[in-house]
Coordinates of C-alpha atoms and ligand atoms in Angstrom, one line a residue:
X1 CA 12.6 27.1 0.5
X2 CA 11.6 23.9 1.1
X3 CA 8.3 21.1 -0.4
X4 CA 6.0 19.6 3.0
X5 CA 5.1 16.6 1.3
X6 CA 3.3 13.5 3.0
X7 CA 4.2 10.3 1.9
X8 CA 1.7 7.7 1.2
X9 CA 3.7 4.1 1.8
X10 CA 3.6 0.4 1.2
X11 CA 6.8 -0.1 2.8
X12 CA 8.1 -2.1 0.8
X13 CA 11.7 -1.7 0.6
X14 CA 12.3 1.1 -1.6
X15 CA 9.7 2.3 0.5
X16 CA 12.0 2.4 3.1
X17 CA 14.8 3.3 0.9
X18 CA 12.4 6.7 -0.5
X19 CA 11.2 7.2 3.3
X20 CA 15.7 7.7 4.1
X21 CA 16.2 9.6 1.1
X22 CA 12.8 12.2 2.2
X23 CA 14.1 12.1 5.6
X24 CA 17.9 13.3 4.9
X25 CA 17.1 15.5 1.9
X26 CA 17.0 18.9 3.6
X27 CA 14.6 20.3 0.9
X28 CA 11.9 17.9 2.1
X29 CA 10.1 18.7 5.1
X30 CA 8.5 15.5 6.1
X31 CA 4.5 16.7 7.5
X32 CA 4.1 13.5 7.8
X33 CA 3.9 9.1 6.5
X34 CA 0.3 6.8 6.1
X35 CA 0.5 4.0 4.8
X36 CA -2.1 1.4 2.9
X37 CA -2.0 -2.2 2.2
X38 CA 0.0 -3.2 -0.7
X39 CA 3.8 -4.9 -0.9
X40 CA 2.4 -6.3 3.1
X41 CA -0.5 -6.7 5.1
X42 CA -1.5 -2.9 6.9
X43 CA 0.0 -4.1 10.3
X44 CA 3.6 -4.9 9.1
X45 CA 3.6 -1.7 6.6
X46 CA 3.4 0.6 9.9
X47 CA 5.5 -1.7 11.9
X48 CA 8.2 -1.2 8.7
X49 CA 7.6 1.6 8.2
X50 CA 8.3 3.6 11.9
X51 CA 11.2 1.4 11.9
X52 CA 12.6 2.8 8.9
X53 CA 12.4 6.2 10.5
X54 CA 14.6 5.0 12.9
X55 CA 17.1 3.6 10.9
X56 CA 16.5 6.9 9.4
X57 CA 17.3 8.8 12.8
X58 CA 14.4 10.8 12.2
X59 CA 12.3 13.2 14.5
X60 CA 9.0 12.8 15.6
X61 CA 7.0 12.4 12.4
X62 CA 3.2 11.5 12.4
X63 CA 2.8 7.9 11.2
X64 CA -0.9 6.8 10.5
X65 CA -2.8 2.6 9.6
X66 CA -5.1 3.3 6.5
X67 CA -6.6 0.7 4.6
X68 CA -6.2 -2.4 4.6
X69 CA -7.4 -3.6 0.9
X70 CA -8.3 -2.0 -2.3
X71 CA -12.0 -0.3 -2.8
X72 CA -12.9 -3.6 -4.9
X73 CA -11.3 -5.2 -5.3
X74 CA -9.0 -8.6 -2.6
X75 CA -6.2 -7.9 -1.3
X76 CA -2.7 -9.8 -3.6
X77 CA -0.4 -8.3 -1.6
X78 CA 3.3 -8.0 -2.9
X79 CA 5.3 -10.6 -0.5
X80 CA 6.7 -12.5 -3.3
X81 CA 8.8 -9.1 -4.3
X82 CA 9.2 -7.6 -1.2
X83 CA 9.0 -11.0 1.0
X84 CA 7.4 -11.9 3.9
X85 CA 8.6 -9.3 6.0
X86 CA 7.7 -6.2 3.4
X87 CA 11.4 -5.5 3.7
X88 CA 13.7 -8.6 1.8
X89 CA 14.4 -9.8 5.1
X90 CA 16.9 -6.6 7.1
X91 CA 16.2 -7.1 10.5
X92 CA 15.6 -3.7 11.9
X93 CA 15.5 -3.5 15.9
X94 CA 12.2 -3.1 17.1
X95 CA 11.0 0.4 18.2
X96 CA 9.6 2.2 21.1
X97 CA 7.4 5.1 17.9
X98 CA 3.9 4.5 17.6
X99 CA 1.7 4.4 14.9
X100 CA -1.1 8.0 15.9
X101 CA -4.2 6.8 16.8
X102 CA -6.1 8.3 14.2
X103 CA -6.7 6.7 11.1
X104 CA -4.5 7.8 7.7
X105 CA -7.5 10.0 6.3
X106 CA -8.4 12.1 9.1
X107 CA -4.0 12.4 9.2
X108 CA -3.4 14.0 5.5
X109 CA -7.1 15.7 5.9
X110 CA -5.5 17.5 8.9
X111 CA -2.0 17.8 8.0
X112 CA -3.6 19.3 4.9
X113 CA -5.9 21.2 6.5
X114 CA -4.0 22.6 8.8
X115 CA 0.2 23.3 7.1
X116 CA -0.1 27.6 6.2
X117 CA 1.0 27.0 2.2
X118 CA -0.1 23.8 -0.4
X119 CA 1.0 20.5 0.8
X120 CA 2.7 17.7 -1.4
X121 CA 1.4 14.3 -1.9
X122 CA 3.4 11.6 -2.5
X123 CA 1.7 8.1 -3.3
X124 CA 4.4 5.4 -3.4
X125 CA 1.5 3.0 -2.4
X126 CA -1.7 1.6 -4.1
X127 CA -4.1 4.4 -3.1
X128 CA -6.4 3.6 -1.5
X129 CA -6.1 6.1 0.8
X130 CA -5.7 9.1 -1.7
X131 CA -9.0 8.1 -2.8
X132 CA -11.1 8.1 0.8
X133 CA -9.3 11.5 0.9
X134 CA -10.2 12.8 -1.8
X135 CA -13.7 11.3 -1.8
X136 CA -14.2 11.9 1.8
X137 CA -12.9 15.5 1.9
X138 CA -13.1 16.6 -1.1
X139 CA -12.1 20.5 0.0
X140 CA -8.6 19.5 1.0
X141 CA -7.3 19.8 -3.2
X142 CA -7.8 23.5 -2.2
X143 CA -4.0 22.9 0.2
X144 CA -2.8 19.9 -2.3
X145 CA -0.4 21.3 -4.2
X146 CA -0.3 18.5 -6.4
X147 CA 0.4 14.4 -6.0
X148 CA 3.7 12.7 -7.4
X149 CA 2.5 9.0 -8.1
X150 CA 5.3 6.1 -7.8
X151 CA 2.5 4.7 -10.6
X152 CA 1.7 3.3 -13.8
X153 CA 3.8 3.3 -17.2
X154 CA 3.0 4.6 -20.5
X155 CA 4.6 1.2 -22.5
X156 CA 5.9 -1.7 -19.9
X157 CA 4.3 -3.4 -17.2
X158 CA 5.1 -5.4 -13.6
X159 CA 2.0 -6.6 -12.4
X160 CA 0.9 -7.6 -15.7
X161 CA 1.6 -6.7 -18.9
X162 CA 0.7 -4.4 -19.1
X163 CA 0.2 -2.3 -15.9
X164 CA 2.9 -1.3 -12.8
X165 CA 1.2 -2.7 -9.4
X166 CA 0.7 0.5 -7.1
X167 CA -2.6 1.3 -10.0
X168 CA -2.9 -2.3 -10.6
X169 CA -3.2 -3.1 -6.6
X170 CA -6.4 -0.3 -7.1
X171 CA -7.1 1.1 -10.1
X172 CA -10.2 2.8 -9.0
X173 CA -8.4 4.9 -6.3
X174 CA -6.3 5.3 -9.2
X175 CA -8.0 6.6 -11.7
X176 CA -10.4 8.9 -8.3
X177 CA -7.0 10.2 -7.9
X178 CA -5.9 11.0 -11.5
X179 CA -9.9 12.5 -12.2
X180 CA -9.7 15.3 -9.4
X181 CA -8.3 17.8 -10.7
X182 CA -4.9 18.3 -8.9
X183 CA -1.9 18.5 -10.6
X184 CA -0.3 15.0 -10.6
X185 CA 2.8 13.9 -12.0
X186 CA 3.7 10.3 -12.9
X187 CA 6.6 8.2 -12.5
X188 CA 5.8 5.4 -13.4
X189 CA 7.6 2.2 -14.7
X190 CA 9.0 3.5 -18.1
X191 CA 11.6 5.8 -15.1
X192 CA 11.6 3.6 -11.8
X193 CA 13.0 0.8 -14.3
X194 CA 15.8 2.8 -14.9
X195 CA 17.3 3.8 -11.5
X196 CA 19.7 1.7 -10.3
X197 CA 22.5 1.3 -8.1
X198 CA 25.6 -1.0 -9.2
X199 CA 25.9 -4.2 -7.4
X200 CA 30.0 -4.0 -6.4
X201 CA 28.9 -0.5 -4.7
X202 CA 25.3 -2.1 -3.4
X203 CA 28.0 -4.9 -1.4
X204 CA 30.7 -1.8 -0.6
X205 CA 27.8 -0.3 0.8
X206 CA 26.2 -4.0 3.0
X207 CA 29.4 -4.8 4.2
X208 CA 31.0 -1.5 5.3
X209 CA 31.3 1.0 7.9
X210 CA 28.7 3.0 7.5
X211 CA 24.8 2.6 9.3
X212 CA 23.1 3.4 7.2
X213 CA 24.6 2.2 5.1
X214 CA 24.9 -0.9 5.4
X215 CA 20.8 -1.6 5.2
X216 CA 21.0 0.8 2.4
X217 CA 23.3 -2.1 0.7
X218 CA 20.9 -4.8 2.0
X219 CA 18.2 -3.1 1.0
X220 CA 19.0 -2.7 -3.1
X221 CA 19.9 -6.0 -3.0
X222 CA 17.1 -7.6 -3.1
X223 CA 15.6 -7.6 -6.5
X224 CA 12.2 -5.6 -6.6
X225 CA 12.1 -6.0 -10.7
X226 CA 12.4 -8.5 -13.5
X227 CA 15.6 -7.6 -15.0
X228 CA 16.3 -7.4 -18.7
X229 CA 18.3 -10.3 -17.5
X230 CA 16.5 -12.9 -16.4
X231 CA 18.6 -15.0 -14.3
X232 CA 20.1 -11.9 -13.1
X233 CA 19.1 -11.6 -9.2
X234 CA 20.5 -7.5 -8.4
X235 CA 18.7 -5.2 -9.7
X236 CA 19.8 -2.6 -7.9
X237 CA 16.4 -0.3 -8.5
X238 CA 15.9 3.0 -5.7
X239 CA 12.2 2.7 -7.0
X240 CA 9.7 4.7 -4.9
X241 CA 12.5 6.8 -3.8
X242 CA 13.3 7.7 -7.4
X243 CA 10.0 9.5 -6.8
X244 CA 11.1 12.0 -4.3
X245 CA 14.3 12.5 -5.7
X246 CA 12.0 14.2 -8.7
X247 CA 10.2 16.5 -6.0
X248 CA 14.7 18.1 -5.6
X249 CA 15.9 17.2 -9.2
X250 CA 13.4 18.0 -11.5
X251 CA 15.8 18.0 -14.7
X252 CA 16.9 15.1 -14.1
X253 CA 13.6 13.7 -16.2
X254 CA 12.1 14.5 -18.9
X255 CA 8.5 14.8 -18.6
X256 CA 5.9 15.4 -21.0
X257 CA 1.9 16.1 -20.0
X258 CA -0.1 13.5 -21.8
X259 CA -4.3 13.1 -21.4
X260 CA -4.0 9.5 -18.6
X261 CA -6.7 7.2 -18.2
X262 CA -6.3 4.3 -15.8
X263 CA -8.2 1.4 -17.6
X264 CA -10.5 -0.5 -15.1
X265 CA -11.6 -3.9 -17.0
X266 CA -10.6 -6.8 -18.8
X267 CA -7.1 -7.8 -19.5
X268 CA -5.8 -4.7 -19.2
X269 CA -7.4 -3.4 -16.3
X270 CA -5.2 -1.8 -14.3
X271 CA -3.0 0.1 -17.0
X272 CA -2.3 3.6 -17.5
X273 CA -3.4 4.7 -21.0
X274 CA -1.2 7.3 -22.0
X275 CA -1.8 8.8 -24.9
X276 CA 0.9 10.3 -26.5
X277 CA -0.8 11.4 -30.3
X278 CA 0.2 14.3 -31.7
X279 CA -3.1 15.1 -33.0
X280 CA -7.0 13.8 -32.4
X281 CA -8.5 10.7 -33.1
X282 CA -11.3 9.5 -34.6
X283 CA -12.5 8.7 -31.3
X284 CA -12.0 12.6 -30.4
X285 CA -13.4 13.8 -33.8
X286 CA -16.5 11.4 -32.6
X287 CA -16.4 12.3 -29.7
X288 CA -16.7 9.0 -28.8
X289 CA -14.7 9.8 -25.5
X290 CA -14.3 12.3 -22.7
X291 CA -11.9 13.9 -22.6
X292 CA -9.2 12.2 -20.0
X293 CA -7.4 14.8 -17.3
X294 CA -4.4 15.8 -17.9
X295 CA -1.2 14.4 -16.2
X296 CA 2.6 15.2 -16.5
X297 CA 4.4 11.7 -17.0
X298 CA 7.7 10.6 -16.5
X299 CA 9.7 9.3 -19.5
X300 CA 13.4 9.7 -19.5
X301 CA 15.8 10.3 -16.8
X302 CA 19.7 10.8 -16.0
X303 CA 19.6 7.6 -14.0
X304 CA 23.4 8.0 -12.8
X305 CA 22.1 11.3 -12.4
X306 CA 19.4 11.1 -9.6
X307 CA 21.0 7.5 -7.6
X308 CA 24.3 9.3 -7.2
X309 CA 21.5 12.0 -5.5
X310 CA 20.1 9.0 -3.5
X311 CA 22.4 7.8 -2.2
X312 CA 25.0 10.9 -1.3
X313 CA 21.8 12.1 0.2
X314 CA 21.3 9.3 1.9
X315 CA 24.5 8.4 3.6
X316 CA 24.4 12.0 4.8
X317 CA 22.3 10.5 7.6
X318 CA 23.7 10.0 11.7
X319 CA 24.5 6.7 12.6
X320 CA 20.5 6.0 14.7
X321 CA 21.8 5.1 18.7
X322 CA 20.5 1.3 17.6
X323 CA 22.9 1.1 15.1
X324 CA 26.5 2.4 16.5
Ligands
RIB401 O1 5.5 -1.0 -9.1 C1 6.4 -1.3 -8.3 C2 5.3 -0.2 -6.7 O2 5.0 -1.4 -6.7 C3 7.0 0.5 -5.9 O3 5.4 1.0 -5.2 C4 6.9 -1.2 -5.1 O4 6.8 -0.6 -4.0 C5 5.7 -2.1 -5.0 O5 4.7 -1.0 -4.1
CA402 CA1 6.2 1.3 -2.6

């Protein structure tokens, strides 16, 4: 039984890894990919996404451009992390693929409402497109199985001391998604920062004979997060790809169902507040807060198993015509 998915991306070094995995895995049916500004400007994200689909030898998967900036906050790209081109300097060949003329929100609406079974949305970027979808066409919720979100954290931040980039970039959008009443699976930094490929393996791939392996090796070599060792240039994180892996290997992660709220103000803006208390505190006892949406939060991961799943899957991709 394949899982129908729509990826929302800001390609992005690790979004590229996620797209390769999603196209390659036999249990996933990629209905479409929608693009949003985040790691790079929107036009760059769209071009990167199309080129990665070529590298994956993907079929005619529809791609559409969405929001150029967050709902409220100004656009602040993460080009200092993903490079000016969004792909860490990976020079993929130009592509003949073109994005669909429809807006990402319209593509999302059409693909969700027309699919015969409920669709899983996979949010690997700031959630502006998904928030616009849910506000513009709330009826689509009836055919959304769940939303797998690469975003947030129950612990440390990256964009700020406490906020993860995708949520921090557009907190209002994330709050709309978390509060929509649709089941949310949160693949946050607690697990995102754990799943990596060792540098020797990445180097072997980058300089090996496998065309997709060379691309994956180069992307893995681009540092997308602070490592424990601040001087370390290599982290080897599969990043967003881990969130897609969680769909086909849910038992490789330990999750808890917890109330989660997105903070919208102050120094904590963009933080996902994960309530891990085992009892009702004064805030609830005295009715000081409304109930927060309950989210499935990934807190631990069998990192070796997920990294192995990722590599085994993407290395099964054929050599695309441009790369043979
Ligand atoms: O915080 C990590 C997230 O921000 C990932 O999705 C990465 O691609 C960037 O978008
Ligand atoms: Ca991303």
